[in-house]
């Protein structure tokens, strides 16, 4: 176990959105972002990932529960309670009512746990996918004016 109080810490933040030109590949529904952090070291002993914020603006999607998936292209990069695979759910957003047949967009905000997720290293890229919790299908964000903003924070500890 790491005594984090006795260690030095670097903090890196990434604000990701599917609605601008910051994407480095993928599609609007499954964008791939290159993550470049100045001052990143190679001697980190313990790294935590936090989902600080997630805002989703939907237009006629009709999905009651959205899962936020992150693929860091690293084996066993998200551990949580079990050492799960590299593509894992980092949060969910639940709608109090469906977005279909509405005259205004449905805005959803992240209200999940802010507990850290242990990862093996700070990633160089990440693919973000929104999927339906009911069917696990990827949400098509190509239609209308659907967009999101996701804020990730990486805390990296070293001696």
mmCIF file of C-alpha atoms in Angstrom:
data_model
loop_
_atom_site.group_PDB
_atom_site.id
_atom_site.type_symbol
_atom_site.label_atom_id
_atom_site.label_comp_id
_atom_site.label_asym_id
_atom_site.label_seq_id
_atom_site.Cartn_x
_atom_site.Cartn_y
_atom_site.Cartn_z
ATOM 1 C CA UNK A 1 0.000 0.000 0.000
ATOM 2 C CA UNK A 2 1.220 3.469 -0.824
ATOM 3 C CA UNK A 3 1.295 6.192 1.794
ATOM 4 C CA UNK A 4 0.287 9.020 -0.521
ATOM 5 C CA UNK A 5 0.823 11.660 2.142
ATOM 6 C CA UNK A 6 4.589 11.002 2.044
ATOM 7 C CA UNK A 7 4.834 11.260 -1.737
ATOM 8 C CA UNK A 8 5.124 14.135 -4.187
ATOM 9 C CA UNK A 9 2.247 14.617 -6.607
ATOM 10 C CA UNK A 10 1.820 15.877 -10.157
ATOM 11 C CA UNK A 11 -1.700 16.705 -11.327
ATOM 12 C CA UNK A 12 -2.746 16.764 -14.986
ATOM 13 C CA UNK A 13 -6.156 17.725 -16.358
ATOM 14 C CA UNK A 14 -7.785 16.977 -19.695
ATOM 15 C CA UNK A 15 -10.973 18.667 -20.912
ATOM 16 C CA UNK A 16 -12.388 16.622 -23.789
ATOM 17 C CA UNK A 17 -15.308 17.439 -26.059
ATOM 18 C CA UNK A 18 -16.616 15.745 -29.176
ATOM 19 C CA UNK A 19 -17.724 19.034 -30.711
ATOM 20 C CA UNK A 20 -14.431 20.711 -31.580
ATOM 21 C CA UNK A 21 -11.262 20.110 -33.584
ATOM 22 C CA UNK A 22 -9.278 18.726 -30.653
ATOM 23 C CA UNK A 23 -10.042 15.182 -31.752
ATOM 24 C CA UNK A 24 -7.130 13.240 -33.191
ATOM 25 C CA UNK A 25 -9.021 10.454 -34.909
ATOM 26 C CA UNK A 26 -11.969 8.189 -34.465
ATOM 27 C CA UNK A 27 -15.462 9.524 -35.121
ATOM 28 C CA UNK A 28 -17.687 12.115 -33.481
ATOM 29 C CA UNK A 29 -19.413 9.262 -31.643
ATOM 30 C CA UNK A 30 -16.120 7.595 -30.631
ATOM 31 C CA UNK A 31 -13.401 10.257 -30.698
ATOM 32 C CA UNK A 32 -9.756 9.491 -29.991
ATOM 33 C CA UNK A 33 -7.839 12.228 -28.172
ATOM 34 C CA UNK A 34 -4.060 12.573 -27.943
ATOM 35 C CA UNK A 35 -3.123 13.547 -24.393
ATOM 36 C CA UNK A 36 0.043 15.604 -24.115
ATOM 37 C CA UNK A 37 0.994 16.790 -20.656
ATOM 38 C CA UNK A 38 4.003 19.043 -20.090
ATOM 39 C CA UNK A 39 6.201 17.917 -17.224
ATOM 40 C CA UNK A 40 5.049 14.300 -17.264
ATOM 41 C CA UNK A 41 7.665 12.060 -15.654
ATOM 42 C CA UNK A 42 8.359 8.350 -16.042
ATOM 43 C CA UNK A 43 8.900 7.442 -12.385
ATOM 44 C CA UNK A 44 5.332 7.504 -11.040
ATOM 45 C CA UNK A 45 4.592 4.811 -8.486
ATOM 46 C CA UNK A 46 0.846 5.317 -8.161
ATOM 47 C CA UNK A 47 -1.630 7.017 -10.506
ATOM 48 C CA UNK A 48 -5.270 7.908 -9.903
ATOM 49 C CA UNK A 49 -7.880 8.941 -12.452
ATOM 50 C CA UNK A 50 -10.785 11.176 -11.423
ATOM 51 C CA UNK A 51 -13.842 12.080 -13.479
ATOM 52 C CA UNK A 52 -14.322 15.648 -12.293
ATOM 53 C CA UNK A 53 -17.184 16.619 -14.579
ATOM 54 C CA UNK A 54 -19.279 15.389 -17.465
ATOM 55 C CA UNK A 55 -21.978 17.398 -19.232
ATOM 56 C CA UNK A 56 -24.034 15.860 -22.026
ATOM 57 C CA UNK A 57 -26.414 17.814 -24.229
ATOM 58 C CA UNK A 58 -28.742 15.535 -26.176
ATOM 59 C CA UNK A 59 -31.218 16.271 -28.898
ATOM 60 C CA UNK A 60 -33.820 13.559 -29.459
ATOM 61 C CA UNK A 61 -31.615 10.614 -28.433
ATOM 62 C CA UNK A 62 -34.154 8.867 -26.201
ATOM 63 C CA UNK A 63 -31.587 7.027 -24.068
ATOM 64 C CA UNK A 64 -32.356 6.975 -20.326
ATOM 65 C CA UNK A 65 -28.926 5.814 -19.057
ATOM 66 C CA UNK A 66 -25.585 6.665 -20.673
ATOM 67 C CA UNK A 67 -22.342 4.875 -19.790
ATOM 68 C CA UNK A 68 -19.068 6.742 -20.258
ATOM 69 C CA UNK A 69 -16.352 4.365 -21.443
ATOM 70 C CA UNK A 70 -12.649 5.165 -21.651
ATOM 71 C CA UNK A 71 -10.156 3.114 -23.628
ATOM 72 C CA UNK A 72 -6.607 4.148 -22.758
ATOM 73 C CA UNK A 73 -5.009 1.623 -25.148
ATOM 74 C CA UNK A 74 -3.115 0.049 -22.251
ATOM 75 C CA UNK A 75 -3.556 -3.467 -20.862
ATOM 76 C CA UNK A 76 -5.132 -3.479 -17.393
ATOM 77 C CA UNK A 77 -5.161 0.307 -17.259
ATOM 78 C CA UNK A 78 -8.259 0.625 -15.090
ATOM 79 C CA UNK A 79 -8.266 -1.501 -11.972
ATOM 80 C CA UNK A 80 -11.149 -0.364 -9.743
ATOM 81 C CA UNK A 81 -12.058 -3.250 -7.438
ATOM 82 C CA UNK A 82 -10.810 -5.824 -9.934
ATOM 83 C CA UNK A 83 -7.994 -5.496 -12.404
ATOM 84 C CA UNK A 84 -10.328 -5.030 -15.327
ATOM 85 C CA UNK A 85 -9.548 -4.597 -18.990
ATOM 86 C CA UNK A 86 -8.395 -1.462 -20.724
ATOM 87 C CA UNK A 87 -11.867 -0.464 -21.911
ATOM 88 C CA UNK A 88 -14.032 0.184 -18.905
ATOM 89 C CA UNK A 89 -16.900 2.304 -17.671
ATOM 90 C CA UNK A 90 -15.682 5.387 -15.810
ATOM 91 C CA UNK A 91 -19.149 6.767 -15.093
ATOM 92 C CA UNK A 92 -22.837 6.781 -15.914
ATOM 93 C CA UNK A 93 -25.422 9.497 -16.385
ATOM 94 C CA UNK A 94 -29.092 8.819 -15.703
ATOM 95 C CA UNK A 95 -31.871 10.841 -17.303
ATOM 96 C CA UNK A 96 -34.970 11.557 -15.257
ATOM 97 C CA UNK A 97 -36.978 11.497 -18.481
ATOM 98 C CA UNK A 98 -36.386 10.597 -22.107
ATOM 99 C CA UNK A 99 -35.127 13.135 -24.608
ATOM 100 C CA UNK A 100 -37.336 12.043 -27.501
ATOM 101 C CA UNK A 101 -40.190 14.225 -28.680
ATOM 102 C CA UNK A 102 -38.942 17.185 -26.661
ATOM 103 C CA UNK A 103 -38.868 20.680 -28.039
ATOM 104 C CA UNK A 104 -35.714 21.586 -26.122
ATOM 105 C CA UNK A 105 -32.472 19.703 -25.647
ATOM 106 C CA UNK A 106 -31.987 17.531 -22.623
ATOM 107 C CA UNK A 107 -28.900 18.504 -20.648
ATOM 108 C CA UNK A 108 -27.439 15.896 -18.304
ATOM 109 C CA UNK A 109 -24.704 16.416 -15.744
ATOM 110 C CA UNK A 110 -22.420 13.933 -14.036
ATOM 111 C CA UNK A 111 -23.598 12.988 -10.547
ATOM 112 C CA UNK A 112 -21.534 9.879 -9.875
ATOM 113 C CA UNK A 113 -18.864 9.052 -7.377
ATOM 114 C CA UNK A 114 -15.719 11.124 -7.444
ATOM 115 C CA UNK A 115 -13.712 8.225 -6.028
ATOM 116 C CA UNK A 116 -10.392 7.652 -7.803
ATOM 117 C CA UNK A 117 -9.810 4.889 -10.328
ATOM 118 C CA UNK A 118 -6.325 3.396 -10.170
ATOM 119 C CA UNK A 119 -4.545 3.216 -13.531
ATOM 120 C CA UNK A 120 -1.140 1.837 -14.468
ATOM 121 C CA UNK A 121 0.260 4.863 -16.304
ATOM 122 C CA UNK A 122 -0.740 8.249 -17.659
ATOM 123 C CA UNK A 123 -2.081 7.549 -21.150
ATOM 124 C CA UNK A 124 -0.879 9.176 -24.350
ATOM 125 C CA UNK A 125 -4.312 8.829 -25.936
ATOM 126 C CA UNK A 126 -7.852 7.935 -24.962
ATOM 127 C CA UNK A 127 -10.955 6.914 -26.878
ATOM 128 C CA UNK A 128 -14.192 8.065 -25.253
ATOM 129 C CA UNK A 129 -17.393 6.199 -26.041
ATOM 130 C CA UNK A 130 -20.922 6.828 -24.829
ATOM 131 C CA UNK A 131 -23.046 3.709 -24.770
ATOM 132 C CA UNK A 132 -26.539 2.783 -23.702
ATOM 133 C CA UNK A 133 -26.592 0.982 -20.360
ATOM 134 C CA UNK A 134 -29.576 -1.018 -21.562
ATOM 135 C CA UNK A 135 -28.192 -2.365 -24.842
ATOM 136 C CA UNK A 136 -24.471 -1.465 -24.651
ATOM 137 C CA UNK A 137 -24.819 0.076 -28.138
ATOM 138 C CA UNK A 138 -22.661 3.081 -28.993
ATOM 139 C CA UNK A 139 -24.701 6.300 -28.887
ATOM 140 C CA UNK A 140 -24.790 8.015 -32.275
ATOM 141 C CA UNK A 141 -23.805 11.640 -31.650
ATOM 142 C CA UNK A 142 -23.684 12.486 -35.369
ATOM 143 C CA UNK A 143 -27.313 13.553 -35.481
ATOM 144 C CA UNK A 144 -28.629 16.961 -34.483
ATOM 145 C CA UNK A 145 -26.525 18.937 -31.999
ATOM 146 C CA UNK A 146 -25.449 16.261 -29.514
ATOM 147 C CA UNK A 147 -22.247 17.021 -27.644
ATOM 148 C CA UNK A 148 -20.474 16.471 -24.358
ATOM 149 C CA UNK A 149 -17.679 17.922 -22.266
ATOM 150 C CA UNK A 150 -15.686 15.522 -20.086
ATOM 151 C CA UNK A 151 -13.087 16.635 -17.531
ATOM 152 C CA UNK A 152 -10.522 14.060 -16.405
ATOM 153 C CA UNK A 153 -7.893 14.577 -13.716
ATOM 154 C CA UNK A 154 -4.787 12.416 -13.331
ATOM 155 C CA UNK A 155 -2.932 12.493 -9.991
ATOM 156 C CA UNK A 156 0.479 10.883 -10.256
ATOM 157 C CA UNK A 157 2.552 10.150 -7.137
ATOM 158 C CA UNK A 158 6.309 9.716 -6.913
ATOM 159 C CA UNK A 159 9.111 9.915 -4.365
#
